[in-house]
Coordinates of C-alpha atoms in Angstrom, one line a residue:
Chain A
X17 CA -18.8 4.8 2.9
X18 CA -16.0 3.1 1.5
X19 CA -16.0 -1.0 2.6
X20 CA -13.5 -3.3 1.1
X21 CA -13.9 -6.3 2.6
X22 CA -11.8 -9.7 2.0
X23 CA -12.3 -13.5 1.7
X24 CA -10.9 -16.8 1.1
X25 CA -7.9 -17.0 3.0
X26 CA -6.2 -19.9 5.3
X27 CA -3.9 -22.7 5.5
X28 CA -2.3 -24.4 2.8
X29 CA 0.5 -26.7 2.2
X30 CA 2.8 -25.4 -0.7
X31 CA 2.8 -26.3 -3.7
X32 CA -1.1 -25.5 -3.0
X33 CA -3.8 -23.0 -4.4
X34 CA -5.9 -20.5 -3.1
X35 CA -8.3 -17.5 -4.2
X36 CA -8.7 -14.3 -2.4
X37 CA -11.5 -12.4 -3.2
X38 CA -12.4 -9.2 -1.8
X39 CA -15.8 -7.4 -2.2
X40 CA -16.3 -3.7 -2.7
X41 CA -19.0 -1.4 -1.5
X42 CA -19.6 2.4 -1.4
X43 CA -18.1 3.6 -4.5
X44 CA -18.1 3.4 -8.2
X45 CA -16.0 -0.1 -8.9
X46 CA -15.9 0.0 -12.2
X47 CA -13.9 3.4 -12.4
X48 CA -10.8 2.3 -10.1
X49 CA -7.7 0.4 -10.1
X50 CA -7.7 -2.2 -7.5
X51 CA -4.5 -3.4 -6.0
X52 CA -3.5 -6.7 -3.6
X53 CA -0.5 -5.7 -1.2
X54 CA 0.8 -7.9 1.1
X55 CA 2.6 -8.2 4.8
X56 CA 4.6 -11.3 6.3
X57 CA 4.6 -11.8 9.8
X58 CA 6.1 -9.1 11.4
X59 CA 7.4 -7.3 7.9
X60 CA 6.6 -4.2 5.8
X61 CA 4.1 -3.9 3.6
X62 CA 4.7 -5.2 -0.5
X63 CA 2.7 -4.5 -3.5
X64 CA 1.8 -7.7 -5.4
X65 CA -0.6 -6.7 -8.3
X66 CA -3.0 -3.9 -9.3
X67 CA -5.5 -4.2 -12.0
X68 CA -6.9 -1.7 -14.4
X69 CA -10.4 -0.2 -14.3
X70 CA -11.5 -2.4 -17.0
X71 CA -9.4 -5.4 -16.3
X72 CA -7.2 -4.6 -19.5
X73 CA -4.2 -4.4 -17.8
X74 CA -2.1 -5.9 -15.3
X75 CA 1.1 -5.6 -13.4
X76 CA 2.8 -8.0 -10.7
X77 CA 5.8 -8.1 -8.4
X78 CA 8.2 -10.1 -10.2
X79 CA 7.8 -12.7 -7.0
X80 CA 4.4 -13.6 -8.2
X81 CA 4.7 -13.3 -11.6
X82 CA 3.6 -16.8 -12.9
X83 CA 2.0 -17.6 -10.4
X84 CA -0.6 -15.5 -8.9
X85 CA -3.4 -14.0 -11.2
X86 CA -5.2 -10.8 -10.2
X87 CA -8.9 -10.5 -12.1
X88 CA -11.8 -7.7 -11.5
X89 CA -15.5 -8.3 -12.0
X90 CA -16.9 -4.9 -12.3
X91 CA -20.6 -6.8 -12.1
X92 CA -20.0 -8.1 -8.6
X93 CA -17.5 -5.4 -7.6
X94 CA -15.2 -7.9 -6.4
X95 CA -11.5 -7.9 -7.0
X96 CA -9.7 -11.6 -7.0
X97 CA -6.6 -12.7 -6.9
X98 CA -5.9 -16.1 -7.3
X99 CA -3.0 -18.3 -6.2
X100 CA -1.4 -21.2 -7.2
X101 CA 2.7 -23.2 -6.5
X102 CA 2.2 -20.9 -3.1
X103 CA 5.8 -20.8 -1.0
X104 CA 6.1 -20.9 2.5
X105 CA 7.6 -16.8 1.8
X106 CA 4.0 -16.2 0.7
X107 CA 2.4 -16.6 4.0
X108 CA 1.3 -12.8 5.2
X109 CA -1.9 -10.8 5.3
X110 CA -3.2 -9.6 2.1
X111 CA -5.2 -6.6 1.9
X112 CA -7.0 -5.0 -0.8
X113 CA -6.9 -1.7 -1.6
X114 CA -8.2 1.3 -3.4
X115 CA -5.9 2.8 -6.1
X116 CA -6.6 7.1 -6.6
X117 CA -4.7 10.2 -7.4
X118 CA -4.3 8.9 -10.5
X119 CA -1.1 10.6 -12.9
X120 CA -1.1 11.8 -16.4
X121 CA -0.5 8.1 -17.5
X122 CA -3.8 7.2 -15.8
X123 CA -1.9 5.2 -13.5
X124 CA -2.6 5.6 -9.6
X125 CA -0.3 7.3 -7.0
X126 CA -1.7 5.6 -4.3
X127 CA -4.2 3.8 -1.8
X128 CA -6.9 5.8 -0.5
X129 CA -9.3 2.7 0.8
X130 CA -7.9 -0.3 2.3
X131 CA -9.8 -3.8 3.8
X132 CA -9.3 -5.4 7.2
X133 CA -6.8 -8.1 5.4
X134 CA -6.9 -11.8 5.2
X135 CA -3.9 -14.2 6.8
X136 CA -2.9 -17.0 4.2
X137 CA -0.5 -19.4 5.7
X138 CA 1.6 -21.4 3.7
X139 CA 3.1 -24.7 5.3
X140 CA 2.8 -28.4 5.5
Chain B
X29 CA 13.9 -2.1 -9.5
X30 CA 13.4 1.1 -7.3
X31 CA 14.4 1.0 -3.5
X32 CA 12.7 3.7 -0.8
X33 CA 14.8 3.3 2.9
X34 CA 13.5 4.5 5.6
X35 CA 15.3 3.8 9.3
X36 CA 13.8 0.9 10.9
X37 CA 12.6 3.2 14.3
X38 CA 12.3 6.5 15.8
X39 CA 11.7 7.4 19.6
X40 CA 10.5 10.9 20.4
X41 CA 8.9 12.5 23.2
X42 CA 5.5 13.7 23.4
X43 CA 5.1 17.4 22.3
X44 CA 8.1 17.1 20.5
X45 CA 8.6 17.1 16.4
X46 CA 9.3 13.2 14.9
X47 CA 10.8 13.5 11.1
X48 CA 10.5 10.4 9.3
X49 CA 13.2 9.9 6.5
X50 CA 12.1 7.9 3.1
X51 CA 15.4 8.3 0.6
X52 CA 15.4 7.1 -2.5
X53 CA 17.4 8.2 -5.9
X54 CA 16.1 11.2 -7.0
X55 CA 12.8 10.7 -4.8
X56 CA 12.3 14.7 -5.4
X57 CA 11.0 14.1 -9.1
X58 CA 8.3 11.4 -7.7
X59 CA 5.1 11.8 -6.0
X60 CA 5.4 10.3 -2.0
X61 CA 3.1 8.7 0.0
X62 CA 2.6 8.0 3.7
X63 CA 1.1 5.8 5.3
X64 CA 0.5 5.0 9.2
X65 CA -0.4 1.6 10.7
X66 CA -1.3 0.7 14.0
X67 CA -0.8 -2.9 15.4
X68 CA -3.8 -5.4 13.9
X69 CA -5.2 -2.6 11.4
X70 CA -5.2 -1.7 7.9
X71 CA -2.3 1.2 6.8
X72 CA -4.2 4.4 6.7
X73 CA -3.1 7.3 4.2
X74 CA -2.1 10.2 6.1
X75 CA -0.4 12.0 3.7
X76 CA -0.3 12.3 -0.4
X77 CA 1.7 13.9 -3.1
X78 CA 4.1 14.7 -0.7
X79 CA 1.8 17.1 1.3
X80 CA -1.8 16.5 0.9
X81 CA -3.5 15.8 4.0
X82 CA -6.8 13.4 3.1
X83 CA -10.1 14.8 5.2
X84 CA -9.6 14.0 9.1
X85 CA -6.1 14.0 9.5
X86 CA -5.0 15.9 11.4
X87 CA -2.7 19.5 10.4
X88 CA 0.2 17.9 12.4
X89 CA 1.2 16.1 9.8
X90 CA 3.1 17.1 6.7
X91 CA 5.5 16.2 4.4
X92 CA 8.6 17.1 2.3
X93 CA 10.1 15.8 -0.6
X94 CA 13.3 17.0 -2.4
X95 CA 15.9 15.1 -4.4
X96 CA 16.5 12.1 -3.0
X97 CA 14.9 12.2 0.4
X98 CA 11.2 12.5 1.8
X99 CA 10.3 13.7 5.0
X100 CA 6.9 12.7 6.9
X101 CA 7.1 15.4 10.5
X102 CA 4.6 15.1 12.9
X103 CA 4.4 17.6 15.2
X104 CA 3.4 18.1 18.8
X105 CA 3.9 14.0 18.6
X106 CA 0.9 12.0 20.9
X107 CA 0.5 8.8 22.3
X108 CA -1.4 7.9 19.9
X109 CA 0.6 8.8 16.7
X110 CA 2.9 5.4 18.0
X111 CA 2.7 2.9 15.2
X112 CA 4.8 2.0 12.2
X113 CA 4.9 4.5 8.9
X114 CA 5.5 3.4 5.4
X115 CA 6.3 5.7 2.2
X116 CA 5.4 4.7 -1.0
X117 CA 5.5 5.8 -4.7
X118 CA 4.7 4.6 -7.9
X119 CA 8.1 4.0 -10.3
X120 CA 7.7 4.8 -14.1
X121 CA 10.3 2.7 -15.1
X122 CA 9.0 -0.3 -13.9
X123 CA 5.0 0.6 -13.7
X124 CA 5.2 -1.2 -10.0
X125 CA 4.4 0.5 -6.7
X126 CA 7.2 0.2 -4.1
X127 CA 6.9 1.3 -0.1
X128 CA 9.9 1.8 1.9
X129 CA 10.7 -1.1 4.7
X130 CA 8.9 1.2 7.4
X131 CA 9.9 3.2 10.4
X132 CA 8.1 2.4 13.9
X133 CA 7.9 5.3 15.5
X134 CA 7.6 5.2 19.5
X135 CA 6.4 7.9 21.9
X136 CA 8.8 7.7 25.0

């Protein structure tokens, strides 16, 4: 069974940092993208960065860019993404997630596997 | 950067059919993704490429997807299919993954 299970979260003031991590189980973790996507209080869901199988590659919402870092270790199967000059507009829960069906590019469609989420709260 | 709209909510009774809209420009030439969430838990993938149902979901859901607008139906709508759905693809052109704003869908 698939577990994706996160860490790390909490409150803090902004300008401040914080790392997520979020530990895999059940599957092969080197051979999958992994991907952070976030929800503000009552919103809809945003992608904020995926990483590639190898940690070779990786992509960010141009909100974060700068400013968060998203990093794989295939040895602990743990997906992390770090974050630093965090705004009060990045409070939400973050979940990680699964990336599959992947395209000719190699890229994946979507998110097959998702955790439970973790609340960060951003404010003074 | 690409933009997926969905309407914000959808009442429907039970029994009935609930069609959830996801437009986007020229959404037909991408693979669409749904995805249902429930208050306090995770989104859950209910249907991929369009119209692939993932093991346990059940056959009451499918989708469409033609030039610019995506279609999640649920059929024979429950009680329990209330919550909010999101659609989501992956854009080329930017190498980003965008969801729609989500529809909550209520069963009256």
């Amino acid at each position: 069974e698939v577990q994706l299970v996160e860490s790390g979260g909490g409150l803090v003031q902004p300008g401040g940092s914080l790392r997520l991590s979020c530990a895999a189980s059940g599957f092969f973790f080197s051979s999958y993208w992994m991907t952070w996507v976030r929800q503000a209080p009552g919103k809809g869901l945003e992608w904020v960065a995926s990483i590639k199988q190898d940690g070779s590659e990786k992509y960010y919402v141009d909100s974060v860019k700068g400013r968060f870092t998203i990093s794989k270790d295939n040895a602990k199967n743990s997906v992390y993404l770090q974050m630093s000059s965090l705004r009060a507009e990045d409070t939400a829960v973050y979940y990680c997630a699964r990336g599959e069906g992947y395209n000719y590019e190699s890229f994946p469609s979507y998110f097959d596997s998702w955790g439970q989420g973790i609340l960060v709260t951003v404010s003074s | 950067s690409y933009v997926l709209t969905q309407p914000p909510s959808l009442s429907e009774a039970p029994g009935k059919t609930a069609s959830i809209t996801c437009e986007g420009n020229d959404i037909g030439s991408k693979g669409v993704h749904w995805y249902q969430q429930k208050p306090g838990q995770a989104p859950l993938l209910v249907i991929s490429f369009d119209n692939d149902r993932p093991s346990g979901i059940p056959e009451r859901f499918s989708g469409f997807n033609s030039e610019n607008t995506a279609t999640l139906t649920i059929s024979r709508v429950e009680a329990g299919d209330e919550a909010d759905y999101y659609c989501q693809v992956w854009d080329r052109s930017s190498g980003h993954w965008v969801f729609g704003g989500g529809t909550k869908l209520t069963i009256v």
